[in-house]
PDB file of C-alpha atoms in Angstrom:
ATOM      1  CA  MET A   1     -17.319   1.701   8.317  1.00 80.00           C
ATOM      2  CA  LYS A   2     -17.808   0.551   4.733  1.00 92.00           C
ATOM      3  CA  LEU A   3     -16.895   2.902   1.914  1.00 96.00           C
ATOM      4  CA  THR A   4     -19.832   4.125  -0.140  1.00 96.00           C
ATOM      5  CA  HIS A   5     -18.006   3.878  -3.445  1.00 97.00           C
ATOM      6  CA  LEU A   6     -14.621   2.708  -4.678  1.00 98.00           C
ATOM      7  CA  ASN A   7     -12.792   2.939  -7.989  1.00 98.00           C
ATOM      8  CA  LEU A   8     -11.063  -0.387  -8.669  1.00 98.00           C
ATOM      9  CA  TRP A   9      -7.983  -0.490 -10.889  1.00 98.00           C
ATOM     10  CA  HIS A  10      -6.499  -3.839 -11.785  1.00 98.00           C
ATOM     11  CA  ASP A  11      -3.143  -2.523 -12.972  1.00 98.00           C
ATOM     12  CA  THR A  12      -2.360  -5.315 -15.420  1.00 97.00           C
ATOM     13  CA  VAL A  13       1.137  -4.103 -16.335  1.00 98.00           C
ATOM     14  CA  PRO A  14       3.885  -5.195 -13.904  1.00 98.00           C
ATOM     15  CA  HIS A  15       6.173  -2.310 -12.888  1.00 98.00           C
ATOM     16  CA  ALA A  16       9.534  -1.850 -11.208  1.00 98.00           C
ATOM     17  CA  GLY A  17       9.504  -0.668  -7.597  1.00 98.00           C
ATOM     18  CA  PRO A  18      10.069   3.069  -8.172  1.00 98.00           C
ATOM     19  CA  LEU A  19       7.216   3.288 -10.665  1.00 98.00           C
ATOM     20  CA  ASN A  20       4.859   1.295  -8.443  1.00 98.00           C
ATOM     21  CA  MET A  21       5.526   3.713  -5.582  1.00 98.00           C
ATOM     22  CA  ALA A  22       5.198   6.740  -7.842  1.00 97.00           C
ATOM     23  CA  ILE A  23       1.859   5.594  -9.273  1.00 98.00           C
ATOM     24  CA  ASP A  24       0.433   5.283  -5.776  1.00 98.00           C
ATOM     25  CA  GLU A  25       1.544   8.797  -4.846  1.00 96.00           C
ATOM     26  CA  VAL A  26       0.166  10.315  -8.042  1.00 97.00           C
ATOM     27  CA  LEU A  27      -3.168   8.571  -7.496  1.00 97.00           C
ATOM     28  CA  LEU A  28      -3.261  10.018  -3.984  1.00 96.00           C
ATOM     29  CA  ARG A  29      -2.623  13.509  -5.296  1.00 95.00           C
ATOM     30  CA  GLN A  30      -5.326  13.223  -7.941  1.00 95.00           C
ATOM     31  CA  ALA A  31      -7.979  11.259  -6.045  1.00 95.00           C
ATOM     32  CA  LYS A  32     -11.430  12.776  -5.627  1.00 95.00           C
ATOM     33  CA  GLU A  33     -12.872   9.533  -4.230  1.00 96.00           C
ATOM     34  CA  PRO A  34     -11.430   6.274  -2.870  1.00 98.00           C
ATOM     35  CA  TRP A  35      -9.347   4.010  -5.120  1.00 98.00           C
ATOM     36  CA  LEU A  36      -8.187   0.419  -4.803  1.00 98.00           C
ATOM     37  CA  ARG A  37      -5.192  -0.410  -7.002  1.00 98.00           C
ATOM     38  CA  CYS A  38      -4.175  -4.073  -7.369  1.00 98.00           C
ATOM     39  CA  TYR A  39      -0.786  -4.479  -9.019  1.00 98.00           C
ATOM     40  CA  SER A  40       2.330  -6.588  -9.489  1.00 97.00           C
ATOM     41  CA  TRP A  41       6.096  -6.235  -9.813  1.00 98.00           C
ATOM     42  CA  SER A  42       8.169  -6.629 -12.969  1.00 98.00           C
ATOM     43  CA  GLU A  43      10.877  -8.502 -11.038  1.00 98.00           C
ATOM     44  CA  PRO A  44      11.413  -9.791  -7.504  1.00 98.00           C
ATOM     45  CA  SER A  45      11.916  -6.702  -5.335  1.00 98.00           C
ATOM     46  CA  VAL A  46      12.177  -5.429  -1.786  1.00 97.00           C
ATOM     47  CA  SER A  47      10.365  -2.422  -0.384  1.00 96.00           C
ATOM     48  CA  ILE A  48      11.447  -0.827   2.877  1.00 95.00           C
ATOM     49  CA  GLY A  49       9.621   1.555   5.190  1.00 93.00           C
ATOM     50  CA  PHE A  50      10.199   5.281   5.010  1.00 91.00           C
ATOM     51  CA  SER A  51      12.129   5.381   8.280  1.00 87.00           C
ATOM     52  CA  GLN A  52      14.350   2.368   7.638  1.00 90.00           C
ATOM     53  CA  ASP A  53      18.076   2.590   6.883  1.00 89.00           C
ATOM     54  CA  PRO A  54      18.950   0.750   3.638  1.00 90.00           C
ATOM     55  CA  VAL A  55      22.640   0.623   4.546  1.00 88.00           C
ATOM     56  CA  ALA A  56      21.979  -1.074   7.883  1.00 88.00           C
ATOM     57  CA  LEU A  57      19.576  -3.503   6.205  1.00 91.00           C
ATOM     58  CA  ALA A  58      21.731  -4.339   3.191  1.00 89.00           C
ATOM     59  CA  ALA A  59      23.405  -7.454   4.620  1.00 91.00           C
ATOM     60  CA  THR A  60      20.044  -8.989   5.562  1.00 90.00           C
ATOM     61  CA  LEU A  61      18.204  -8.444   2.268  1.00 93.00           C
ATOM     62  CA  PRO A  62      17.983 -10.778  -0.738  1.00 94.00           C
ATOM     63  CA  PRO A  63      19.795  -9.667  -3.925  1.00 94.00           C
ATOM     64  CA  PHE A  64      16.738  -7.883  -5.319  1.00 96.00           C
ATOM     65  CA  PRO A  65      16.209  -4.219  -6.284  1.00 96.00           C
ATOM     66  CA  VAL A  66      15.238  -2.170  -3.226  1.00 96.00           C
ATOM     67  CA  VAL A  67      12.831   0.763  -3.135  1.00 96.00           C
ATOM     68  CA  ARG A  68      11.874   2.964  -0.190  1.00 95.00           C
ATOM     69  CA  ARG A  69       8.140   3.352   0.320  1.00 95.00           C
ATOM     70  CA  TRP A  70       6.533   6.647   1.236  1.00 92.00           C
ATOM     71  CA  THR A  71       4.647   4.746   3.943  1.00 93.00           C
ATOM     72  CA  GLY A  72       6.152   3.451   7.185  1.00 89.00           C
ATOM     73  CA  GLY A  73       6.474  -0.134   8.342  1.00 88.00           C
ATOM     74  CA  GLY A  74       9.135  -2.756   7.738  1.00 90.00           C
ATOM     75  CA  VAL A  75      10.856  -4.760   5.033  1.00 94.00           C
ATOM     76  CA  VAL A  76       8.563  -6.497   2.526  1.00 95.00           C
ATOM     77  CA  ILE A  77       9.866  -8.989  -0.035  1.00 96.00           C
ATOM     78  CA  HIS A  78       7.812  -8.901  -3.229  1.00 97.00           C
ATOM     79  CA  ASP A  79       8.354 -12.239  -4.911  1.00 96.00           C
ATOM     80  CA  GLY A  80       5.028 -13.743  -5.873  1.00 94.00           C
ATOM     81  CA  ASP A  81       2.975 -11.800  -3.329  1.00 97.00           C
ATOM     82  CA  TRP A  82      -0.290  -9.994  -4.119  1.00 98.00           C
ATOM     83  CA  THR A  83      -0.041  -6.250  -3.595  1.00 98.00           C
ATOM     84  CA  TYR A  84      -2.664  -3.572  -3.357  1.00 98.00           C
ATOM     85  CA  THR A  85      -2.980   0.060  -2.357  1.00 98.00           C
ATOM     86  CA  LEU A  86      -6.030   1.776  -0.909  1.00 98.00           C
ATOM     87  CA  ILE A  87      -6.179   5.534  -1.480  1.00 98.00           C
ATOM     88  CA  VAL A  88      -8.727   7.818   0.183  1.00 97.00           C
ATOM     89  CA  PRO A  89      -8.867  11.615  -0.363  1.00 96.00           C
ATOM     90  CA  ARG A  90      -8.530  13.885   2.643  1.00 93.00           C
ATOM     91  CA  ASP A  91     -12.150  15.095   2.794  1.00 94.00           C
ATOM     92  CA  HIS A  92     -13.566  11.567   3.084  1.00 95.00           C
ATOM     93  CA  PRO A  93     -14.933  10.485   6.513  1.00 94.00           C
ATOM     94  CA  PHE A  94     -12.601   7.479   6.435  1.00 94.00           C
ATOM     95  CA  CYS A  95      -9.680   9.865   6.953  1.00 93.00           C
ATOM     96  CA  GLU A  96     -11.159  11.013  10.250  1.00 93.00           C
ATOM     97  CA  LEU A  97     -10.600   7.574  11.796  1.00 95.00           C
ATOM     98  CA  ARG A  98      -7.451   6.768  13.737  1.00 94.00           C
ATOM     99  CA  PRO A  99      -4.757   4.850  11.793  1.00 92.00           C
ATOM    100  CA  VAL A 100      -5.139   1.773  13.988  1.00 93.00           C
ATOM    101  CA  GLU A 101      -8.875   1.701  13.261  1.00 96.00           C
ATOM    102  CA  THR A 102      -8.508   2.061   9.491  1.00 96.00           C
ATOM    103  CA  TYR A 103      -5.905  -0.709   9.607  1.00 96.00           C
ATOM    104  CA  ARG A 104      -8.335  -2.970  11.460  1.00 97.00           C
ATOM    105  CA  LEU A 105     -11.283  -2.209   9.175  1.00 97.00           C
ATOM    106  CA  ILE A 106      -9.317  -2.889   5.999  1.00 98.00           C
ATOM    107  CA  HIS A 107      -8.056  -6.205   7.299  1.00 98.00           C
ATOM    108  CA  VAL A 108     -11.511  -7.251   8.502  1.00 98.00           C
ATOM    109  CA  ALA A 109     -12.704  -6.665   4.922  1.00 98.00           C
ATOM    110  CA  LEU A 110      -9.737  -8.637   3.607  1.00 98.00           C
ATOM    111  CA  MET A 111     -10.553 -11.577   5.865  1.00 98.00           C
ATOM    112  CA  GLU A 112     -14.147 -11.506   4.607  1.00 98.00           C
ATOM    113  CA  ALA A 113     -12.858 -11.708   1.030  1.00 98.00           C
ATOM    114  CA  LEU A 114     -10.570 -14.593   2.000  1.00 98.00           C
ATOM    115  CA  GLU A 115     -13.497 -16.422   3.578  1.00 97.00           C
ATOM    116  CA  GLY A 116     -15.378 -15.950   0.311  1.00 97.00           C
ATOM    117  CA  ILE A 117     -12.773 -17.967  -1.598  1.00 97.00           C
ATOM    118  CA  GLY A 118     -12.649 -20.728   1.002  1.00 97.00           C
ATOM    119  CA  GLU A 119      -9.486 -19.525   2.769  1.00 96.00           C
ATOM    120  CA  THR A 120     -10.690 -19.937   6.330  1.00 95.00           C
ATOM    121  CA  GLY A 121      -9.049 -19.749   9.728  1.00 95.00           C
ATOM    122  CA  SER A 122      -7.502 -16.290   9.520  1.00 96.00           C
ATOM    123  CA  GLU A 123      -7.700 -13.804  12.372  1.00 97.00           C
ATOM    124  CA  LEU A 124      -6.406 -10.418  13.406  1.00 96.00           C
ATOM    125  CA  GLN A 125      -3.089 -10.357  15.235  1.00 93.00           C
ATOM    126  CA  PRO A 126      -4.055  -9.225  18.766  1.00 91.00           C
ATOM    127  CA  VAL A 127      -0.779  -7.503  19.716  1.00 88.00           C
ATOM    128  CA  SER A 128       2.346  -6.280  17.970  1.00 82.00           C
ATOM    129  CA  THR A 129       5.417  -8.503  18.144  1.00 76.00           C
ATOM    130  CA  SER A 130       7.817  -5.715  17.164  1.00 66.00           C
ATOM    131  CA  GLU A 131       8.058  -1.970  16.738  1.00 59.00           C
ATOM    132  CA  GLY A 132       6.971  -2.393  13.107  1.00 55.00           C
ATOM    133  CA  ARG A 133      10.334  -1.648  11.478  1.00 56.00           C
ATOM    134  CA  GLY A 134      11.839  -5.107  11.041  1.00 60.00           C
ATOM    135  CA  VAL A 135      10.872  -7.713   8.455  1.00 64.00           C
ATOM    136  CA  CYS A 136       7.161  -7.238   7.998  1.00 64.00           C
ATOM    137  CA  PHE A 137       6.152 -10.874   7.442  1.00 73.00           C
ATOM    138  CA  VAL A 138       8.364 -12.181  10.245  1.00 73.00           C
ATOM    139  CA  GLU A 139       7.179  -9.795  12.951  1.00 76.00           C
ATOM    140  CA  PRO A 140       3.381  -9.336  12.848  1.00 87.00           C
ATOM    141  CA  ALA A 141       1.948  -6.024  14.015  1.00 88.00           C
ATOM    142  CA  MET A 142      -1.392  -5.594  15.749  1.00 92.00           C
ATOM    143  CA  TYR A 143      -4.308  -6.187  13.359  1.00 95.00           C
ATOM    144  CA  ASP A 144      -2.200  -7.901  10.716  1.00 95.00           C
ATOM    145  CA  VAL A 145      -3.980 -10.935   9.266  1.00 97.00           C
ATOM    146  CA  VAL A 146      -2.508 -14.211  10.505  1.00 96.00           C
ATOM    147  CA  ARG A 147      -3.409 -17.879  10.176  1.00 94.00           C
ATOM    148  CA  GLY A 148      -1.712 -20.142  12.632  1.00 91.00           C
ATOM    149  CA  ALA A 149       2.006 -19.378  12.518  1.00 88.00           C
ATOM    150  CA  ASP A 150       1.751 -17.632   9.137  1.00 92.00           C
ATOM    151  CA  LYS A 151       1.234 -13.951   8.592  1.00 94.00           C
ATOM    152  CA  ILE A 152      -1.052 -13.563   5.578  1.00 95.00           C
ATOM    153  CA  ALA A 153      -1.375  -9.806   5.209  1.00 96.00           C
ATOM    154  CA  GLY A 154       0.367  -6.691   6.415  1.00 94.00           C
ATOM    155  CA  ALA A 155       0.488  -3.075   5.377  1.00 95.00           C
ATOM    156  CA  ALA A 156       1.788   0.398   6.111  1.00 94.00           C
ATOM    157  CA  GLN A 157      -0.014   3.712   6.040  1.00 94.00           C
ATOM    158  CA  ARG A 158       0.629   7.374   5.524  1.00 93.00           C
ATOM    159  CA  ARG A 159      -1.572  10.371   6.253  1.00 92.00           C
ATOM    160  CA  SER A 160      -0.982  13.693   4.548  1.00 90.00           C
ATOM    161  CA  ARG A 161      -2.923  16.807   3.662  1.00 90.00           C
ATOM    162  CA  MET A 162      -3.776  15.014   0.430  1.00 92.00           C
ATOM    163  CA  GLY A 163      -5.401  12.060   2.158  1.00 94.00           C
ATOM    164  CA  PHE A 164      -4.747   8.498   3.200  1.00 93.00           C
ATOM    165  CA  LEU A 165      -2.414   5.910   1.641  1.00 96.00           C
ATOM    166  CA  HIS A 166      -2.437   2.216   2.631  1.00 97.00           C
ATOM    167  CA  GLN A 167       0.151   0.039   0.834  1.00 98.00           C
ATOM    168  CA  ALA A 168      -0.191  -3.679   1.470  1.00 97.00           C
ATOM    169  CA  SER A 169       0.976  -7.188   0.663  1.00 97.00           C
ATOM    170  CA  VAL A 170      -0.790 -10.549   0.884  1.00 98.00           C
ATOM    171  CA  GLN A 171       1.427 -13.652   1.121  1.00 96.00           C
ATOM    172  CA  ASN A 172       1.327 -17.327   2.107  1.00 92.00           C
ATOM    173  CA  VAL A 173      -2.050 -17.861   0.418  1.00 94.00           C
ATOM    174  CA  LYS A 174      -3.138 -18.658  -3.161  1.00 94.00           C
ATOM    175  CA  LEU A 175      -5.567 -16.087  -4.552  1.00 97.00           C
ATOM    176  CA  PRO A 176      -7.785 -16.356  -7.643  1.00 97.00           C
ATOM    177  CA  PRO A 177      -7.542 -13.780 -10.471  1.00 96.00           C
ATOM    178  CA  ASP A 178     -10.750 -12.068  -9.345  1.00 97.00           C
ATOM    179  CA  PHE A 179      -9.674 -11.596  -5.738  1.00 98.00           C
ATOM    180  CA  GLY A 180      -9.233  -7.835  -6.178  1.00 98.00           C
ATOM    181  CA  THR A 181     -12.865  -7.556  -7.242  1.00 98.00           C
ATOM    182  CA  ARG A 182     -14.011  -9.671  -4.300  1.00 98.00           C
ATOM    183  CA  PHE A 183     -11.966  -7.565  -1.904  1.00 98.00           C
ATOM    184  CA  ALA A 184     -13.257  -4.303  -3.386  1.00 98.00           C
ATOM    185  CA  HIS A 185     -16.835  -5.397  -2.757  1.00 98.00           C
ATOM    186  CA  THR A 186     -16.102  -6.141   0.893  1.00 98.00           C
ATOM    187  CA  LEU A 187     -14.576  -2.676   1.264  1.00 98.00           C
ATOM    188  CA  ALA A 188     -17.295  -0.672  -0.502  1.00 98.00           C
ATOM    189  CA  GLU A 189     -21.002  -0.710  -1.223  1.00 97.00           C
ATOM    190  CA  GLY A 190     -20.412   0.251  -4.848  1.00 98.00           C
ATOM    191  CA  VAL A 191     -17.423  -0.500  -7.083  1.00 98.00           C
ATOM    192  CA  THR A 192     -16.466   0.889 -10.495  1.00 98.00           C
ATOM    193  CA  ASP A 193     -13.933  -1.041 -12.561  1.00 98.00           C
ATOM    194  CA  MET A 194     -11.572   1.477 -14.154  1.00 98.00           C
ATOM    195  CA  PRO A 195     -10.145   0.656 -17.617  1.00 98.00           C
ATOM    196  CA  GLN A 196      -6.364   0.270 -17.764  1.00 98.00           C
ATOM    197  CA  ALA A 197      -5.886   2.718 -20.630  1.00 97.00           C
ATOM    198  CA  GLU A 198      -8.051   5.380 -18.981  1.00 97.00           C
ATOM    199  CA  VAL A 199      -6.132   5.337 -15.698  1.00 97.00           C
ATOM    200  CA  GLU A 200      -2.750   5.170 -17.412  1.00 97.00           C
ATOM    201  CA  ALA A 201      -3.658   8.301 -19.344  1.00 97.00           C
ATOM    202  CA  LEU A 202      -4.365  10.060 -16.045  1.00 96.00           C
ATOM    203  CA  VAL A 203      -1.310   9.028 -14.030  1.00 97.00           C
ATOM    204  CA  LEU A 204       1.433   7.330 -16.009  1.00 97.00           C
ATOM    205  CA  ALA A 205       3.307  10.334 -17.430  1.00 97.00           C
ATOM    206  CA  GLU A 206       3.482  12.101 -14.068  1.00 97.00           C
ATOM    207  CA  ALA A 207       4.319   8.861 -12.250  1.00 98.00           C
ATOM    208  CA  THR A 208       7.127   8.017 -14.677  1.00 98.00           C
ATOM    209  CA  GLN A 209       8.736  11.377 -13.967  1.00 97.00           C
ATOM    210  CA  LEU A 210       8.271  10.956 -10.219  1.00 96.00           C
ATOM    211  CA  ALA A 211       9.800   7.477 -10.362  1.00 97.00           C
ATOM    212  CA  THR A 212      12.956   9.048 -11.782  1.00 96.00           C
ATOM    213  CA  THR A 213      13.160  12.189  -9.657  1.00 93.00           C
ATOM    214  CA  ARG A 214      12.113  10.644  -6.330  1.00 93.00           C
ATOM    215  CA  TYR A 215      11.668   6.914  -5.865  1.00 95.00           C
ATOM    216  CA  GLY A 216      14.481   5.878  -8.155  1.00 95.00           C
ATOM    217  CA  ALA A 217      16.890   8.582  -6.977  1.00 92.00           C
ATOM    218  CA  ALA A 218      19.846   7.915  -4.703  1.00 90.00           C
ATOM    219  CA  SER A 219      18.871  10.920  -2.557  1.00 87.00           C
ATOM    220  CA  TRP A 220      15.530   9.276  -1.748  1.00 91.00           C
ATOM    221  CA  MET A 221      17.082   5.932  -0.886  1.00 87.00           C
ATOM    222  CA  GLU A 222      19.993   7.342   1.096  1.00 81.00           C
ATOM    223  CA  HIS A 223      18.711  10.511   2.706  1.00 70.00           C
ATOM    224  CA  ARG A 224      14.934  10.867   2.070  1.00 61.00           C
ATOM    225  CA  ARG A 225      15.792  14.307   0.781  1.00 51.00           C
ATOM    226  CA  ASP A 226      12.214  15.245  -0.037  1.00 45.00           C
ATOM    227  CA  LEU A 227      11.134  15.219   3.621  1.00 42.00           C
ATOM    228  CA  GLY A 228       9.921  18.768   4.198  1.00 42.00           C
ATOM    229  CA  GLU A 229      10.632  19.588   0.543  1.00 39.00           C
ATOM    230  CA  PRO A 230       7.298  18.966  -1.194  1.00 42.00           C
ATOM    231  CA  ILE A 231       6.963  18.719  -4.941  1.00 38.00           C
ATOM    232  CA  PRO A 232       5.637  22.035  -6.340  1.00 35.00           C
ATOM    233  CA  GLY A 233       1.890  22.150  -5.838  1.00 39.00           C
ATOM    234  CA  GLN A 234       1.957  19.373  -3.222  1.00 41.00           C
ATOM    235  CA  ALA A 235       1.225  19.996   0.444  1.00 41.00           C
ATOM    236  CA  PRO A 236       3.779  18.792   3.000  1.00 40.00           C
ATOM    237  CA  ALA A 237       3.032  15.324   4.303  1.00 43.00           C
ATOM    238  CA  SER A 238       2.749  14.148   7.854  1.00 45.00           C
ATOM    239  CA  PRO A 239       5.142  11.462   9.124  1.00 41.00           C
ATOM    240  CA  PRO A 240       4.160   7.926   8.097  1.00 47.00           C
ATOM    241  CA  ALA A 241       2.423   5.569  10.458  1.00 49.00           C
ATOM    242  CA  ALA A 242       4.644   2.574  11.169  1.00 42.00           C
ATOM    243  CA  VAL A 243       1.885   0.056  11.663  1.00 43.00           C
ATOM    244  CA  ALA A 244       3.403  -2.987   9.967  1.00 44.00           C
TER     245      ALA A 244
END
């Protein structure tokens, strides 16, 4: 399945982990049609899956700021990687597909975009090598993108009553500045480039608050206190899919 239309946002301002996570959630809450956000990090960082224990992981992580994602999956080190998030509202047909199928379709589109820049030889990982909660780029999950011994792309997903969230990282490959545009066109038949200032006006104030109250809060990192305690006006979310 190829999306009919996609809003593409090249978020040109690097952000700290909590704000990156908050922007994705706010976009999910507001989305009326699919979005692809391509973004970067203001400093080397680590993101961990929703179900992971930061205390148990602490001794194995580099000395970078750590943020807990709202999605599942394993540890991802963000230090020169290329990150993107795909957001699809709940009433879109894409949300009717099983998580494993959406994961496969997105990575097939990613491989097509890689082929378009001359990065050949990638394939889908046929089977999972872990339960999906270790170090993401050390333990490939089924339908991750791999090339030889290197994992190139992995992701984690979450389904909620608001829709579908796919947070992803591409590593071990050099990408051109226009790769987000190339990828968007393999995902969707039509793509609209969204101006930075326009999207910031829609999401940044709410996301900045959410970065403080949720993703940057000790209660989120230590206890995931918001589980079952939705933000006012937000429907409760389903458990995340640990697919990477």
